[in-house]
Short mmCIF file of N, CA, C and O in Angstrom, two decimals:
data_model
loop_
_atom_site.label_atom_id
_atom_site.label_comp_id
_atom_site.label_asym_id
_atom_site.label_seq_id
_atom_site.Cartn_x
_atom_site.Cartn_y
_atom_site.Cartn_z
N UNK A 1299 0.83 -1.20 0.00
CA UNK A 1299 0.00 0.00 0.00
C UNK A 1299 0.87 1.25 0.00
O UNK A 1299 0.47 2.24 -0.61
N UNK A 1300 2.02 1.27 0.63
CA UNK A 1300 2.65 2.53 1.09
C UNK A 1300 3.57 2.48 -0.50
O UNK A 1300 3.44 3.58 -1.05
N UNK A 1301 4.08 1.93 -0.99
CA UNK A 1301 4.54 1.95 -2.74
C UNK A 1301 3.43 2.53 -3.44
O UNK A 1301 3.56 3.73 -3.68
N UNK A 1302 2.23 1.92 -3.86
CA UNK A 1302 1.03 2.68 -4.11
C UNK A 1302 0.74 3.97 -4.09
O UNK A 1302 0.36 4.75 -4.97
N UNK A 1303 1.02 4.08 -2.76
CA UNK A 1303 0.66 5.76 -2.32
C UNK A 1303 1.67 6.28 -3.26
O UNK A 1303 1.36 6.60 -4.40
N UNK A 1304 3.35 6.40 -2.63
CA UNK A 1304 4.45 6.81 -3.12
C UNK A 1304 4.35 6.91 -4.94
O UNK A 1304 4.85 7.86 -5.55
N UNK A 1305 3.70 5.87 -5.58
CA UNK A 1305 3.78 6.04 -6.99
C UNK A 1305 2.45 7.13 -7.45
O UNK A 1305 2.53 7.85 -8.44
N UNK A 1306 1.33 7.12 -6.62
CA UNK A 1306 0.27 8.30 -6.62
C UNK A 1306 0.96 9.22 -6.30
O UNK A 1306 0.84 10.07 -7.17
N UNK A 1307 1.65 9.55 -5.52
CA UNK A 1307 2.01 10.79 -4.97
C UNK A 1307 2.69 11.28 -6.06
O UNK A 1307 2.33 12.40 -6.43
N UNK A 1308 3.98 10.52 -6.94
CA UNK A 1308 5.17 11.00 -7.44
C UNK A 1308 4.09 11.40 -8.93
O UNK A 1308 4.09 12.62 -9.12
N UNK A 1309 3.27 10.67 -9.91
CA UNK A 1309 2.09 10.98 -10.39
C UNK A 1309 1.87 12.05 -10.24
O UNK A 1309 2.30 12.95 -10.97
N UNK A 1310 1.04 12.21 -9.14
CA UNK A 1310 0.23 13.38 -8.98
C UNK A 1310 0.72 14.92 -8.80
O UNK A 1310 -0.08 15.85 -8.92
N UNK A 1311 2.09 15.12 -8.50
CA UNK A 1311 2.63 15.85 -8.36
C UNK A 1311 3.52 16.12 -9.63
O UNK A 1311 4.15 17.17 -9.63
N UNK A 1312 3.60 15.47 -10.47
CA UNK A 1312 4.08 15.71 -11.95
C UNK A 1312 3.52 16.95 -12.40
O UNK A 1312 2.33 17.22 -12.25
N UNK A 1313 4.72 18.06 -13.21
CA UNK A 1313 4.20 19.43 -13.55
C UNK A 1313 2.99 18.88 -14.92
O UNK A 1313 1.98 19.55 -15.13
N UNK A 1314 3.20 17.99 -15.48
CA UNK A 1314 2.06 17.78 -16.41
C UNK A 1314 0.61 17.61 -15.72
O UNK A 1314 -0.49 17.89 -16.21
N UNK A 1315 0.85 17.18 -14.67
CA UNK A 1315 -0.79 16.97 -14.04
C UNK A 1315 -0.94 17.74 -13.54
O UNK A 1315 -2.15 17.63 -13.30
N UNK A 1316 -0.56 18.78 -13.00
CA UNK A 1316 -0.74 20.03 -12.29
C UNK A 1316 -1.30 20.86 -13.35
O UNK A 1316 -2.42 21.35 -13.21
N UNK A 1317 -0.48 21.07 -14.58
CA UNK A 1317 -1.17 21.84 -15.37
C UNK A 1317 -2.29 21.61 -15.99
O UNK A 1317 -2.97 22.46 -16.58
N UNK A 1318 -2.52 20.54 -15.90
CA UNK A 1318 -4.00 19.60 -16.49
C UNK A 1318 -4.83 19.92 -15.51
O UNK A 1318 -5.89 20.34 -15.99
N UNK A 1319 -4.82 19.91 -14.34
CA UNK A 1319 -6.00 19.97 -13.24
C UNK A 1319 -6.76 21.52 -13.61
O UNK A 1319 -7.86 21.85 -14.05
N UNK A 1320 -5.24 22.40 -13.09
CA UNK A 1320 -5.09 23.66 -13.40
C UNK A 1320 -6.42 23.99 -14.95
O UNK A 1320 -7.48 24.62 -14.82
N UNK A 1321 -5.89 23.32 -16.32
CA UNK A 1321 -6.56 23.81 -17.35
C UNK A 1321 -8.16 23.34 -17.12
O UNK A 1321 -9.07 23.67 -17.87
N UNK A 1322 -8.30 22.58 -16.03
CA UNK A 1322 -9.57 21.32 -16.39
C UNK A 1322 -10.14 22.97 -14.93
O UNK A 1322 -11.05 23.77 -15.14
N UNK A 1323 -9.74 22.96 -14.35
CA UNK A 1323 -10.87 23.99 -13.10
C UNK A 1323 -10.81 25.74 -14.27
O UNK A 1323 -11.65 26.64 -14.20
N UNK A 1324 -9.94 25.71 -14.92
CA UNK A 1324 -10.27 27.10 -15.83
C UNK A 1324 -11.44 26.92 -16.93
O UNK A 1324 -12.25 27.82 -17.17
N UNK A 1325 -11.45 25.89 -17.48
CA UNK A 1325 -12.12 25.43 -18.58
C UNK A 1325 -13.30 24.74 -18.37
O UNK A 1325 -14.03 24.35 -19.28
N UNK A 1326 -13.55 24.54 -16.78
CA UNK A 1326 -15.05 24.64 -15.95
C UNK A 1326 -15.37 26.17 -16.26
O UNK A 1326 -16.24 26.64 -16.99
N UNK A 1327 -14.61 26.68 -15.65
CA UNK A 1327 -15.49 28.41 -15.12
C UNK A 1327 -15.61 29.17 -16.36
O UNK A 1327 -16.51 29.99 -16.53
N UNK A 1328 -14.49 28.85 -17.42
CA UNK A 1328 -15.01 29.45 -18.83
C UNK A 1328 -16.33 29.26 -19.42
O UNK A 1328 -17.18 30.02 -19.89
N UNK A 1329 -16.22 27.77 -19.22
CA UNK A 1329 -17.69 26.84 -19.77
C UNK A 1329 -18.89 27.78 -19.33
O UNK A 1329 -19.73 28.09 -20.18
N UNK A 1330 -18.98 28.16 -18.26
CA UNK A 1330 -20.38 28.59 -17.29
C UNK A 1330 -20.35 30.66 -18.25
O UNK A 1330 -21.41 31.25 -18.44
N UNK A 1331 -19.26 31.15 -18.57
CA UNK A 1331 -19.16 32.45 -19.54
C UNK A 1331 -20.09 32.19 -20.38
O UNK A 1331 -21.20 32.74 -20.44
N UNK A 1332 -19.39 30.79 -21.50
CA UNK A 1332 -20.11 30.33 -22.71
C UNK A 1332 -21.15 30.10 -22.40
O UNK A 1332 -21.93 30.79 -23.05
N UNK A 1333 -21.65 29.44 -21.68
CA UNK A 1333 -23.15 28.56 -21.47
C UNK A 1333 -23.91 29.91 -21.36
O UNK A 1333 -24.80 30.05 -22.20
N UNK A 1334 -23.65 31.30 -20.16
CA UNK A 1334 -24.81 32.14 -20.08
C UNK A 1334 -24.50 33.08 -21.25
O UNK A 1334 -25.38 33.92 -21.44
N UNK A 1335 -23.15 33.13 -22.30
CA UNK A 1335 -23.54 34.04 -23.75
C UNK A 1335 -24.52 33.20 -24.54
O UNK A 1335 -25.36 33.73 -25.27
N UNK A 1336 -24.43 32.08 -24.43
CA UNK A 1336 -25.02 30.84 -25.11
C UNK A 1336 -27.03 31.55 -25.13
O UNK A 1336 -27.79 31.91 -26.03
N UNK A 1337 -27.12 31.45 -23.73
CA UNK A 1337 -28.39 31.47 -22.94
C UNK A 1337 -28.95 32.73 -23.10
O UNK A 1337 -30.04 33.03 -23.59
N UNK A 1338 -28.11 33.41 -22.63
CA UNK A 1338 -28.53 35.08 -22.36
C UNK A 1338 -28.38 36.18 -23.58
O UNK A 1338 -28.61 37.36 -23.34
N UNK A 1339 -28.13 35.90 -24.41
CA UNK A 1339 -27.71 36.85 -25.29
C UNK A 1339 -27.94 36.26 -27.12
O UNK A 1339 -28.42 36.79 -28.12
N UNK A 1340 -27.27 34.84 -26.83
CA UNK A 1340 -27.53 34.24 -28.65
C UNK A 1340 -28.76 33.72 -28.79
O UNK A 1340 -29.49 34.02 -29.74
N UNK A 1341 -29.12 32.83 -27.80
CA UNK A 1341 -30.52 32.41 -27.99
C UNK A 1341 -31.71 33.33 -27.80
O UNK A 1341 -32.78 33.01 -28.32
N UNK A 1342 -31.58 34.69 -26.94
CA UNK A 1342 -33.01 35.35 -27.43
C UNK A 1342 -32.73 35.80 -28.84
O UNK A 1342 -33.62 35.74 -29.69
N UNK A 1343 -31.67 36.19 -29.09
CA UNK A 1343 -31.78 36.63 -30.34
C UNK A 1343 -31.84 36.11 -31.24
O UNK A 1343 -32.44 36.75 -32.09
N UNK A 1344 -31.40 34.93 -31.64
CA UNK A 1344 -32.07 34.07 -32.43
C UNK A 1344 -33.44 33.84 -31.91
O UNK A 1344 -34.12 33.54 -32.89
N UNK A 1345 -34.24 33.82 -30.73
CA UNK A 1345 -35.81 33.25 -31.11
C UNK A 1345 -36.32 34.42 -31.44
O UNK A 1345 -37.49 34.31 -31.09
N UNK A 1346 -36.12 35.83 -32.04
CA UNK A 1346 -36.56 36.81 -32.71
C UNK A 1346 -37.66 36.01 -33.75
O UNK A 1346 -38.85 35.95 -34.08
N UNK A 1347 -36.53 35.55 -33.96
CA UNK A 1347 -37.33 35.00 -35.30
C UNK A 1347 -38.29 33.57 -34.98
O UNK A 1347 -38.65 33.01 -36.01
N UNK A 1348 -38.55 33.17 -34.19
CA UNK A 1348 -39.27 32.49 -33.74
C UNK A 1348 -40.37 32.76 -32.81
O UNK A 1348 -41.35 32.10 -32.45
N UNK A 1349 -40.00 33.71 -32.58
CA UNK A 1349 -41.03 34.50 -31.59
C UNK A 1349 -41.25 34.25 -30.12
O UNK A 1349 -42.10 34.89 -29.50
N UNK A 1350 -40.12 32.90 -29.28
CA UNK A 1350 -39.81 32.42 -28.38
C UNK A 1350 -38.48 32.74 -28.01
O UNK A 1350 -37.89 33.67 -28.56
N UNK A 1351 -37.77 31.81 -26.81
CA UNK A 1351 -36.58 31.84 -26.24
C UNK A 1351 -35.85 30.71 -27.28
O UNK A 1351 -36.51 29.67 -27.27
N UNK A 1352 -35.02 30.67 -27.90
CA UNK A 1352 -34.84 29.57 -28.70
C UNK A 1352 -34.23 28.11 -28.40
O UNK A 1352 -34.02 27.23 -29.24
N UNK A 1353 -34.00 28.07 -27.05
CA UNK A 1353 -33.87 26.99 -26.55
C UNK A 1353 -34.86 26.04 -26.27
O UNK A 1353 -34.76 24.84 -26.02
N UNK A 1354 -36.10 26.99 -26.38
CA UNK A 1354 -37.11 26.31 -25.80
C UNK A 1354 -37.89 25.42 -27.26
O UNK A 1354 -38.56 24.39 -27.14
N UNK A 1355 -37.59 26.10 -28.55
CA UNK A 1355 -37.74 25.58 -29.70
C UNK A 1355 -37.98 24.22 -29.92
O UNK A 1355 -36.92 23.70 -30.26
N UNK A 1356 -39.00 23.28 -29.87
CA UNK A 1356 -39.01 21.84 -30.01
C UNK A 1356 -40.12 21.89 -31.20
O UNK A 1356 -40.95 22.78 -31.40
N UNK A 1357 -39.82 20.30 -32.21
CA UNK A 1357 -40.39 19.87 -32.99
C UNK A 1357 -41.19 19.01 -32.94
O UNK A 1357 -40.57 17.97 -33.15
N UNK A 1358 -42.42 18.75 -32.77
CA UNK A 1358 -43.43 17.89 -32.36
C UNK A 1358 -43.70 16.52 -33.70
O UNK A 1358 -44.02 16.62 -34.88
N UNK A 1359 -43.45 15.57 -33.02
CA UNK A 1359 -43.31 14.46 -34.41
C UNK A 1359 -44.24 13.28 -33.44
O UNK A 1359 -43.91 12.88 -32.33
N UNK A 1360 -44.95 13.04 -33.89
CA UNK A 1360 -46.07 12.16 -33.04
C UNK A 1360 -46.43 12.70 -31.70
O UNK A 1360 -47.13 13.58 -31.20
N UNK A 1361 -45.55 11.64 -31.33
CA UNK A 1361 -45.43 11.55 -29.64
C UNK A 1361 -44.50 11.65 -28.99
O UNK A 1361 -44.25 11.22 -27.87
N UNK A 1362 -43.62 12.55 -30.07
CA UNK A 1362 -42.01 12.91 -29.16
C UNK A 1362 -41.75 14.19 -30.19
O UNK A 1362 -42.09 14.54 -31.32
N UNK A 1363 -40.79 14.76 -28.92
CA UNK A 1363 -40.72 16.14 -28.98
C UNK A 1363 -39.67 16.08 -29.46
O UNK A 1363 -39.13 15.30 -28.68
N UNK A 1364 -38.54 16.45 -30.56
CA UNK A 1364 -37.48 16.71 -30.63
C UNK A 1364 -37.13 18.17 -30.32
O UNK A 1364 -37.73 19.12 -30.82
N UNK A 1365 -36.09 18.28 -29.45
CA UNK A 1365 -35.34 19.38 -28.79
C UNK A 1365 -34.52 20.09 -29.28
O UNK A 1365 -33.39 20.29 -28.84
N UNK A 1366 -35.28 20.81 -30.83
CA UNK A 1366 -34.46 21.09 -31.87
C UNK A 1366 -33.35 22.82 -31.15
O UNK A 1366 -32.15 22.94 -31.38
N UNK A 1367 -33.86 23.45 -30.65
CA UNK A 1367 -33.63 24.64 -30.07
C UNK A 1367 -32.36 24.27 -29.03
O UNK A 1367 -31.20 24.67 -29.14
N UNK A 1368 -32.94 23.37 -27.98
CA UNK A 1368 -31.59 23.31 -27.15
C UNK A 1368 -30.40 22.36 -27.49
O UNK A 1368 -29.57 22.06 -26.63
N UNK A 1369 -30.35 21.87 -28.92
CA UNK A 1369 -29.26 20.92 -29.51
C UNK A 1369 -28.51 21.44 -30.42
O UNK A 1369 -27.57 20.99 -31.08
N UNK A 1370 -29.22 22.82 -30.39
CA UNK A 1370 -28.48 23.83 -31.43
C UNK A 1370 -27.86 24.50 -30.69
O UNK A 1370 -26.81 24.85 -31.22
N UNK A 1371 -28.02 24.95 -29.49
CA UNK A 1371 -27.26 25.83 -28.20
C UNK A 1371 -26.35 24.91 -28.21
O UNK A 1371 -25.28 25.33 -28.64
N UNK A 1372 -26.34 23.64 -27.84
CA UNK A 1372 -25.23 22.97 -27.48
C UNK A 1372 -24.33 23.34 -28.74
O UNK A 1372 -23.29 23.98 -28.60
N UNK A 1373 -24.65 23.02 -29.65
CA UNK A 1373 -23.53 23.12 -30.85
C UNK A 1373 -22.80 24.13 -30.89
O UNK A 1373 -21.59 24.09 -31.08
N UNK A 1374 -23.61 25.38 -30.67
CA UNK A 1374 -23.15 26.41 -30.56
C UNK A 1374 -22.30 26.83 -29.55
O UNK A 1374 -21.35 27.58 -29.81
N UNK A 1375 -22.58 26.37 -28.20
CA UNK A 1375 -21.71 26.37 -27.23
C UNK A 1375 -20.57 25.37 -27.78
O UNK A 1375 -19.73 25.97 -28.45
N UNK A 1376 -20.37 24.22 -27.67
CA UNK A 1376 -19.46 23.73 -28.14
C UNK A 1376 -18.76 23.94 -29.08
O UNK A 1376 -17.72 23.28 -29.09
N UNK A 1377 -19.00 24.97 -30.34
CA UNK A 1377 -17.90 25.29 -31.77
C UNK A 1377 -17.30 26.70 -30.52
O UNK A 1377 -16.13 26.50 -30.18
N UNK A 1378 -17.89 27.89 -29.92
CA UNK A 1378 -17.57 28.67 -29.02
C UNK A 1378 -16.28 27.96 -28.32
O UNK A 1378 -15.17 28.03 -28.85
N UNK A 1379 -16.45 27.47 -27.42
CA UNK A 1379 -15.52 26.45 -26.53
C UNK A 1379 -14.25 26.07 -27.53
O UNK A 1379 -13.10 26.50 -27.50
N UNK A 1380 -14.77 25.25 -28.31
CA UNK A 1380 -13.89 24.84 -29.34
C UNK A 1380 -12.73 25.86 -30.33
O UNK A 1380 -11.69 25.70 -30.97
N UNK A 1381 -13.84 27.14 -29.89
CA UNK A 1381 -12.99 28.12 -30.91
C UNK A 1381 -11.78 28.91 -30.14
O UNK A 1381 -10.78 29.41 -30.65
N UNK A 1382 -12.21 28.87 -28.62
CA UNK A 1382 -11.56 29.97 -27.99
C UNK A 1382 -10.68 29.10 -27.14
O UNK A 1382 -10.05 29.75 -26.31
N UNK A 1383 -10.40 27.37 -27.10
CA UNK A 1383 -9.59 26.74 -26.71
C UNK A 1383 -8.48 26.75 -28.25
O UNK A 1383 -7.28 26.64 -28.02
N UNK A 1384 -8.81 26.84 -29.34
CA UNK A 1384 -7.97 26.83 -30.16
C UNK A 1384 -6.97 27.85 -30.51
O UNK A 1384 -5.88 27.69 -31.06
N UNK A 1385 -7.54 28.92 -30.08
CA UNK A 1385 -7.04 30.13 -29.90
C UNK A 1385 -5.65 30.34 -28.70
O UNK A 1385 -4.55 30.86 -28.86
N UNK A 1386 -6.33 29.60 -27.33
CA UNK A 1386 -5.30 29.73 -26.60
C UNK A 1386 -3.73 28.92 -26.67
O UNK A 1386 -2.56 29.22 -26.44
N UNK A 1387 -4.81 27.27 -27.32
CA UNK A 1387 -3.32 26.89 -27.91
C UNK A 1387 -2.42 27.25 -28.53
O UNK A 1387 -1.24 26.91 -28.51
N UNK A 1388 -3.16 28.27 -29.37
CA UNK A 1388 -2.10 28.51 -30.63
C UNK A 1388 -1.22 29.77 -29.60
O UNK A 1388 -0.05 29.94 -29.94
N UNK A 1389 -1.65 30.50 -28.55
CA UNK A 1389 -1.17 31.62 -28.10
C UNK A 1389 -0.30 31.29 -27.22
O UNK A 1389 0.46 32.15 -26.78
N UNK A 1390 -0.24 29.92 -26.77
CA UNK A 1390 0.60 29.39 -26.51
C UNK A 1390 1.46 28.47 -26.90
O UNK A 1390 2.42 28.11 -26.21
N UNK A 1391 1.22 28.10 -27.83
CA UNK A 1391 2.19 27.86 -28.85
C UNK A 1391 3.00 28.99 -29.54
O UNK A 1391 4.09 28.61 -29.99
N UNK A 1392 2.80 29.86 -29.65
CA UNK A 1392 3.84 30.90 -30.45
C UNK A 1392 4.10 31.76 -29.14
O UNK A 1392 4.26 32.95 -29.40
N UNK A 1393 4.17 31.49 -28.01
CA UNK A 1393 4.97 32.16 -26.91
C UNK A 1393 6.11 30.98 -26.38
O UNK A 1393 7.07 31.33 -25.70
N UNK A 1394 5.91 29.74 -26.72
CA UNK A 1394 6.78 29.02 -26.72
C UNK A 1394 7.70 28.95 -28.08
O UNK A 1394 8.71 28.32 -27.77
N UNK A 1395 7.75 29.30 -29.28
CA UNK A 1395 8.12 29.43 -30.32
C UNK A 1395 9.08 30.58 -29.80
O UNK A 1395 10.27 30.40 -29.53
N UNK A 1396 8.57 31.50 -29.73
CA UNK A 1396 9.18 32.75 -29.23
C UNK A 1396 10.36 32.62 -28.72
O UNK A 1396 11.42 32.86 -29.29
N UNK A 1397 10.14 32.14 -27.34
CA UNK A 1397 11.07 31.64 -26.50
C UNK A 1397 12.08 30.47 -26.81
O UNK A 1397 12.98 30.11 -26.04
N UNK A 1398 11.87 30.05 -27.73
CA UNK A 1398 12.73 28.73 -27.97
C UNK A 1398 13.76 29.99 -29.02
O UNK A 1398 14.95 30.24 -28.80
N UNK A 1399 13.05 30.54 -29.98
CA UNK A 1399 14.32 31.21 -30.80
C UNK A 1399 14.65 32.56 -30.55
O UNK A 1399 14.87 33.39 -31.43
N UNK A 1400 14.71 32.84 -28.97
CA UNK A 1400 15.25 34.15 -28.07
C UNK A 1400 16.08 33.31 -27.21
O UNK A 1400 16.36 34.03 -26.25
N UNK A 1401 16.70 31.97 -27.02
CA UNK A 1401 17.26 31.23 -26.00
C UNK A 1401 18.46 31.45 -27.27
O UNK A 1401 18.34 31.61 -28.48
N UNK A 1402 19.85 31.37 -26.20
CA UNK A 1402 20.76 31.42 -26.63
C UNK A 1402 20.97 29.69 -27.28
O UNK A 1402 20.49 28.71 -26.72
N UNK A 1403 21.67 29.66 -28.39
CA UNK A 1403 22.13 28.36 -28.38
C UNK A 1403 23.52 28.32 -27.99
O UNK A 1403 24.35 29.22 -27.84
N UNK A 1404 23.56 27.03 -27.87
CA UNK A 1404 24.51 26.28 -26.39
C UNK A 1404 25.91 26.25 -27.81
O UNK A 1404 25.97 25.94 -29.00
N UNK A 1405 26.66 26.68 -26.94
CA UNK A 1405 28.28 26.40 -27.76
C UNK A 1405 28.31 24.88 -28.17
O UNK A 1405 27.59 24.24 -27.41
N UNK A 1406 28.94 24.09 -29.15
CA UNK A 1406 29.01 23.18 -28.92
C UNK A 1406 30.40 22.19 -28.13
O UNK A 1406 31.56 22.59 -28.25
N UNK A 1407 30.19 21.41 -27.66
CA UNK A 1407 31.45 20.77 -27.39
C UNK A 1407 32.50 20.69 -27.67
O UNK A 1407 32.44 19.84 -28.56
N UNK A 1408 33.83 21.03 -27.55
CA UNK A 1408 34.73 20.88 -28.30
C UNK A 1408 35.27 19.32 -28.41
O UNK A 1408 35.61 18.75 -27.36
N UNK A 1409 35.36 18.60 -29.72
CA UNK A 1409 35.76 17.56 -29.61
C UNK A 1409 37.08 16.92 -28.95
O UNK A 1409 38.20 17.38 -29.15
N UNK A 1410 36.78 15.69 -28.07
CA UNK A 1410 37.83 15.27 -27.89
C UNK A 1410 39.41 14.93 -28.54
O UNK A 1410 39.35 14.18 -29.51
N UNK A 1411 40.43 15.25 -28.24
CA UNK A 1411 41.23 15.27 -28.81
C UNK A 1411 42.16 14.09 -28.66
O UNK A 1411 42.93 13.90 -27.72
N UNK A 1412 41.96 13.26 -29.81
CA UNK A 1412 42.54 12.08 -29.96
C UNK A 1412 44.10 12.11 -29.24
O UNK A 1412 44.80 13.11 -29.11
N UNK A 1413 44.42 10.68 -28.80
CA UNK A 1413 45.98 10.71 -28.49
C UNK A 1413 47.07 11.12 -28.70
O UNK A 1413 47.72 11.92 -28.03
N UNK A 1414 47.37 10.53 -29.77
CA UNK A 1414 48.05 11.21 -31.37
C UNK A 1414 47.95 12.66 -31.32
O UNK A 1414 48.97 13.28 -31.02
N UNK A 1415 46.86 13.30 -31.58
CA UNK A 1415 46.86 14.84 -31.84
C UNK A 1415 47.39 14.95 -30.61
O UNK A 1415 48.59 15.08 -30.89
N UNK A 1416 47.33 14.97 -29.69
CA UNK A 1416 47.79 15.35 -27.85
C UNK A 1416 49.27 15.58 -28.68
O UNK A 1416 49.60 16.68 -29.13
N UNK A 1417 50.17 14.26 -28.82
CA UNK A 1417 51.52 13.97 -28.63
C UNK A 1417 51.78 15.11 -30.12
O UNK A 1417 52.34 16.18 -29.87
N UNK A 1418 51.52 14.94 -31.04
CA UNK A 1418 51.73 15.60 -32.31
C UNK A 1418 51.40 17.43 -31.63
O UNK A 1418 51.89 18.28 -32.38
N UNK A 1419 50.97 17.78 -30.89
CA UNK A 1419 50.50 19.22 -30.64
C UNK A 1419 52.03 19.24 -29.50
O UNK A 1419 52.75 20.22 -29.68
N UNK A 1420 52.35 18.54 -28.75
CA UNK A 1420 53.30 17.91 -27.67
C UNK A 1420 54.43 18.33 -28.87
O UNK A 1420 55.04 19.40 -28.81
N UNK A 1421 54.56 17.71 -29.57
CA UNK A 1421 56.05 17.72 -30.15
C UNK A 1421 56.23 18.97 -30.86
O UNK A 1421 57.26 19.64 -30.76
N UNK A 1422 55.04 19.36 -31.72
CA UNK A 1422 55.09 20.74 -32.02
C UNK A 1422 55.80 21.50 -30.77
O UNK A 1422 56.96 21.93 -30.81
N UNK A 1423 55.20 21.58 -29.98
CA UNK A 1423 55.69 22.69 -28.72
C UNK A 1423 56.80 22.83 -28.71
O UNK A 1423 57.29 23.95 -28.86
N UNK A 1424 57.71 21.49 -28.48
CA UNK A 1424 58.91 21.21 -28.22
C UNK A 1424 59.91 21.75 -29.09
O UNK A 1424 60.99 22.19 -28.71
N UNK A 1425 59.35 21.67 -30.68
CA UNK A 1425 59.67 22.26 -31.66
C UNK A 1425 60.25 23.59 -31.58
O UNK A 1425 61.35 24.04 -31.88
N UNK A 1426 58.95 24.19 -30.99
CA UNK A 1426 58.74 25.68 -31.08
C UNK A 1426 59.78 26.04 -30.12
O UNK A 1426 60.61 26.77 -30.66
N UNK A 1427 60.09 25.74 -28.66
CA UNK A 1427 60.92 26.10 -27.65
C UNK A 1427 62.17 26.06 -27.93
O UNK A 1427 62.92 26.76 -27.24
N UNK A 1428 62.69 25.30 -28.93
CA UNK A 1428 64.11 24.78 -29.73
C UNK A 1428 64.57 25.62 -30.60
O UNK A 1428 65.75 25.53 -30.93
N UNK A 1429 63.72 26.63 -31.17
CA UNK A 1429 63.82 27.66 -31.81
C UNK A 1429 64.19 28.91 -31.32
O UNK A 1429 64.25 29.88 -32.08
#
């Protein structure tokens, strides 16, 4: 049990899940923005033309109602959602872009210097001091 825990813990504390929780409690409280522009503002104005609230819009087909009005809010809420999560990706994506080609690049290594070259740079010297 106490490994268990320890592998939940090390999990759960990962910066990837932090930022996931993080995006998942923002992208609640956005949702509830969308849902009352959804409610309060697109759907009366669309039932203008219906002469109702347009959520309330249903299609009567026998003996069942299809819920044509509030399946169109959803859509609409959902391309909304859809549009303004695409947006942030991308805004964060080109602030990471940004930052990747404002980072210095790294010198590279200087290669190791074979044996040979050591002794051959060695004898040069020796050369040179003889002079």
């Amino acid at each position: 049990m106490k490994k268990f825990l320890e592998e939940f813990k090390e999990f759960a504390l990962k910066g990837n899940v932090m930022d996931m929780a993080v995006g998942v409690i923002i992208g609640a409280a956005f949702q509830n923005i969308v849902t009352s522009l959804i409610d309060n503002i697109i759907n009366p104005l669309i039932g203008l033309i219906f002469q109702t609230d347009f959520s309330n819009v249903v299609v009567h087909m026998g003996k069942v109602d299809l819920g044509i009005g509030a399946f169109v809010s959803a859509v609409i809420n959902f391309l909304l959602m859809a549009m303004v999560l695409f947006c942030i990706v991308k805004s964060i994506n080109t602030v990471k872009e940004l930052a990747e080609k404002n980072k210095k690049p790294e010198e590279p290594a200087a290669p190791a210097k074979s044996p040979e070259l050591l002794e051959l740079e060695k004898i040069a010297r020796l050369l040179e001091e003889k002079k």
